[in-house]
Short mmCIF file of C-alpha atoms in Angstrom, two decimals:
data_model
loop_
_atom_site.label_atom_id
_atom_site.label_comp_id
_atom_site.label_asym_id
_atom_site.label_seq_id
_atom_site.Cartn_x
_atom_site.Cartn_y
_atom_site.Cartn_z
CA ALA A 763 82.74 118.36 51.52
CA ALA A 764 82.02 119.94 54.79
CA PRO A 765 83.87 123.11 55.67
CA GLY A 766 85.85 121.26 58.50
CA ALA A 767 87.09 118.67 55.94
CA ALA A 768 88.27 121.37 53.49
CA MET A 769 90.08 123.15 56.34
CA LEU A 770 91.76 119.88 57.49
CA ARG A 771 92.90 119.28 53.83
CA ARG A 772 94.25 122.78 53.40
CA SER A 773 96.03 122.50 56.81
CA LEU A 774 97.58 119.11 55.86
CA TRP A 775 98.73 120.62 52.54
CA LEU A 776 100.22 123.78 54.27
CA CYS A 777 101.94 121.59 56.69
CA LEU A 778 103.54 119.48 53.97
CA CYS A 779 104.59 122.69 52.14
CA LEU A 780 106.15 124.24 55.23
CA CYS A 781 107.93 121.12 56.16
CA SER A 782 109.41 120.68 52.72
CA CYS A 783 110.64 124.28 52.29
CA PRO A 784 110.90 125.86 55.76
CA ALA A 785 113.84 128.20 54.94
CA ARG A 786 112.25 129.67 51.80
CA GLY A 787 108.91 130.54 53.37
CA LEU A 788 105.57 130.39 51.57
CA ARG A 789 105.36 130.53 47.78
CA ILE A 790 102.40 131.06 45.28
CA HIS A 791 99.34 128.88 45.55
CA GLU A 792 99.98 128.52 49.00
CA TYR A 793 98.03 130.17 51.90
CA LEU A 794 99.27 132.42 54.65
CA TYR A 795 96.92 133.14 57.70
CA PHE A 796 96.75 136.11 60.00
CA GLN A 797 94.48 136.87 62.96
CA VAL A 798 92.84 140.07 63.82
CA LEU A 799 93.27 140.52 67.57
CA SER A 800 91.49 143.80 67.79
CA PRO A 801 88.91 145.11 67.25
CA GLY A 802 87.12 142.21 68.81
CA ASP A 803 84.09 141.99 66.39
CA ILE A 804 86.48 140.87 63.62
CA ARG A 805 88.60 138.64 65.82
CA TYR A 806 89.00 136.05 62.99
CA ILE A 807 91.70 134.22 61.26
CA PHE A 808 91.94 135.38 57.66
CA THR A 809 93.54 133.67 54.57
CA ALA A 810 95.80 135.44 52.16
CA THR A 811 97.98 134.35 49.19
CA PRO A 812 101.56 135.66 48.50
CA ALA A 813 102.40 137.43 45.35
CA LYS A 814 103.63 135.11 42.57
CA ASP A 815 106.95 136.50 41.64
CA PHE A 816 107.84 139.46 43.64
CA GLY A 817 108.11 140.58 47.15
CA GLY A 818 109.72 138.96 50.23
CA VAL A 819 108.59 136.21 52.62
CA PHE A 820 107.79 136.31 56.30
CA ASN A 821 110.86 135.34 58.10
CA THR A 822 109.49 136.67 61.43
CA ARG A 823 106.30 135.98 63.26
CA TYR A 824 104.64 139.19 64.53
CA GLU A 825 102.52 138.46 67.64
CA GLN A 826 101.10 141.98 67.72
CA ILE A 827 101.69 144.31 64.83
CA HIS A 828 99.52 147.07 63.44
CA LEU A 829 97.53 146.62 60.32
CA VAL A 830 97.11 150.12 59.02
CA PRO A 831 94.68 151.06 56.12
CA ALA A 832 96.57 153.11 53.52
CA ASP A 833 95.39 156.61 52.99
CA PRO A 834 94.52 156.90 50.13
CA PRO A 835 93.32 153.33 50.04
CA GLU A 836 94.99 152.39 46.66
CA ALA A 837 98.44 153.54 47.76
CA CYS A 838 99.65 154.44 44.29
CA GLY A 839 101.59 157.42 45.48
CA GLU A 840 102.44 159.48 48.53
CA LEU A 841 100.49 158.38 51.51
CA ASN A 842 98.66 160.79 54.00
CA ASN A 843 99.38 158.40 56.86
CA GLY A 844 102.77 157.17 55.78
CA VAL A 845 104.17 157.82 59.24
CA PHE A 846 101.84 155.25 60.72
CA ILE A 847 102.89 152.62 58.08
CA GLN A 848 106.57 152.57 59.15
CA ASP A 849 107.42 149.26 60.78
CA GLN A 850 103.82 148.05 60.45
CA ILE A 851 101.78 146.17 57.88
CA ALA A 852 99.66 148.20 55.45
CA LEU A 853 96.16 147.33 54.32
CA VAL A 854 95.86 148.49 50.64
CA GLU A 855 92.93 148.31 48.18
CA ARG A 856 93.39 146.84 44.62
CA GLY A 857 93.14 149.30 41.67
CA GLY A 858 94.75 152.33 40.18
CA CYS A 859 98.27 150.96 39.74
CA SER A 860 100.11 147.52 39.74
CA PHE A 861 100.39 145.18 42.72
CA LEU A 862 104.10 145.89 42.62
CA SER A 863 103.68 149.62 42.46
CA LYS A 864 101.59 149.42 45.76
CA THR A 865 104.15 147.10 47.39
CA ARG A 866 106.92 149.55 46.58
CA VAL A 867 105.00 152.58 48.00
CA ILE A 868 104.46 150.70 51.22
CA GLN A 869 108.24 149.61 51.25
CA GLU A 870 109.29 153.09 50.65
CA HIS A 871 107.14 154.29 53.63
CA GLY A 872 109.02 151.68 55.86
CA GLY A 873 106.31 149.03 55.89
CA ARG A 874 107.15 145.58 56.83
CA ALA A 875 104.50 143.95 54.57
CA VAL A 876 101.43 144.83 52.54
CA ILE A 877 98.08 143.12 52.36
CA ILE A 878 96.15 143.99 49.13
CA ALA A 879 92.48 143.46 49.36
CA ASP A 880 90.45 143.04 46.27
CA ASN A 881 88.39 146.06 45.33
CA ALA A 882 85.33 143.84 44.63
CA TYR A 883 83.84 144.06 47.97
CA ASP A 884 81.52 141.07 47.42
CA ASN A 885 84.49 138.85 46.42
CA ASP A 886 84.48 136.17 49.19
CA SER A 887 86.11 133.17 47.28
CA PHE A 888 88.27 134.23 44.19
CA TYR A 889 92.02 134.81 44.92
CA ILE A 890 93.82 137.00 42.27
CA GLU A 891 97.38 136.02 41.29
CA MET A 892 99.47 138.92 41.91
CA ILE A 893 102.30 139.18 39.38
CA GLN A 894 105.21 141.30 38.54
CA ASP A 895 104.43 144.27 36.15
CA SER A 896 106.22 145.03 32.99
CA THR A 897 108.90 147.00 34.72
CA ARG A 898 112.13 145.68 35.94
CA ARG A 899 111.51 147.06 39.65
CA THR A 900 111.63 144.81 42.57
CA ALA A 901 110.22 144.86 46.15
CA ASP A 902 111.59 143.25 49.24
CA ILE A 903 108.58 143.15 51.62
CA PRO A 904 105.95 140.33 51.60
CA ALA A 905 102.92 141.16 49.54
CA LEU A 906 99.79 139.23 50.23
CA PHE A 907 96.32 139.24 48.35
CA LEU A 908 93.11 139.32 50.58
CA LEU A 909 89.59 138.67 49.42
CA GLY A 910 87.61 141.73 48.97
CA ARG A 911 84.95 140.83 51.47
CA ASP A 912 87.56 140.46 54.22
CA GLY A 913 89.29 143.61 53.40
CA TYR A 914 85.93 145.43 53.39
CA MET A 915 84.86 144.03 56.74
CA ILE A 916 88.15 144.95 58.47
CA ARG A 917 88.00 148.43 57.14
CA ARG A 918 84.34 148.75 58.03
CA SER A 919 85.00 147.53 61.62
CA LEU A 920 87.94 150.08 62.04
CA GLU A 921 85.46 152.87 60.87
CA GLN A 922 82.76 151.89 63.10
CA HIS A 923 85.04 151.91 66.09
CA GLY A 924 86.90 155.00 65.03
CA LEU A 925 90.16 153.15 65.11
CA PRO A 926 93.32 154.05 62.89
CA TRP A 927 94.42 150.46 62.73
CA ALA A 928 93.79 146.76 63.76
CA ILE A 929 96.17 144.69 65.66
CA ILE A 930 96.92 141.28 64.06
CA SER A 931 99.24 138.36 64.50
CA ILE A 932 100.95 137.18 61.32
CA PRO A 933 101.59 134.51 60.18
CA VAL A 934 99.53 132.13 62.15
CA ASN A 935 100.16 128.46 62.02
CA VAL A 936 96.76 126.98 61.52
CA THR A 937 97.98 123.46 61.81
CA SER A 938 98.34 123.83 65.55
CA ILE A 939 94.75 124.95 65.95
CA PRO A 940 91.94 122.27 66.31
CA THR A 941 89.37 122.82 63.47
CA TYR A 942 86.52 123.23 66.00
CA GLU A 943 88.45 126.24 67.52
CA MET A 944 89.19 128.01 64.23
CA MET A 945 87.75 131.44 64.39
CA GLN A 946 86.88 132.00 60.68
CA PRO A 947 84.97 134.91 59.28
CA PRO A 948 81.38 133.95 59.25
CA TRP A 949 80.82 135.51 55.63
CA THR A 950 83.57 133.24 54.19
CA PHE A 951 83.39 129.39 53.52
CA TRP A 952 86.82 127.77 53.76
#
């Protein structure tokens, strides 16, 4: 099927899910969308998936919030830039510890949410199901999985521009955007 038809099916499915459970937010196997507003060279709408059995949901829409790459990228312990994570959203890289551990580190630094990008930079189509680890710990902030190629391209753009963070809007309701106006990453097929 054409990319536009796939997007339309996904948008209709998302709308049905949101209409059937608006108070609970998005759940696993559903998509959540965010748009990079700055820097302009990656001003695209990205697709992420929520963690399966831990983390919170987005009860607020953030029109402009910072997406701050964690330092160190894997966010398995103390962060060198934790002060910049507070009240923002962290971009973290997969690996080194569990998804839940990363989410808790960001939560402990005051982050509003975490987006965990795959560490396979060539991954442009396979979503990982983020699950609870074997501990009894919990996390309250939303945790999202992002394709490796998308995470890599966001970090690369920030490095090229010498910027400490991107400005994003999250979540984005793609059902209100005509398919022909969707600004999708050119490296990803929807």
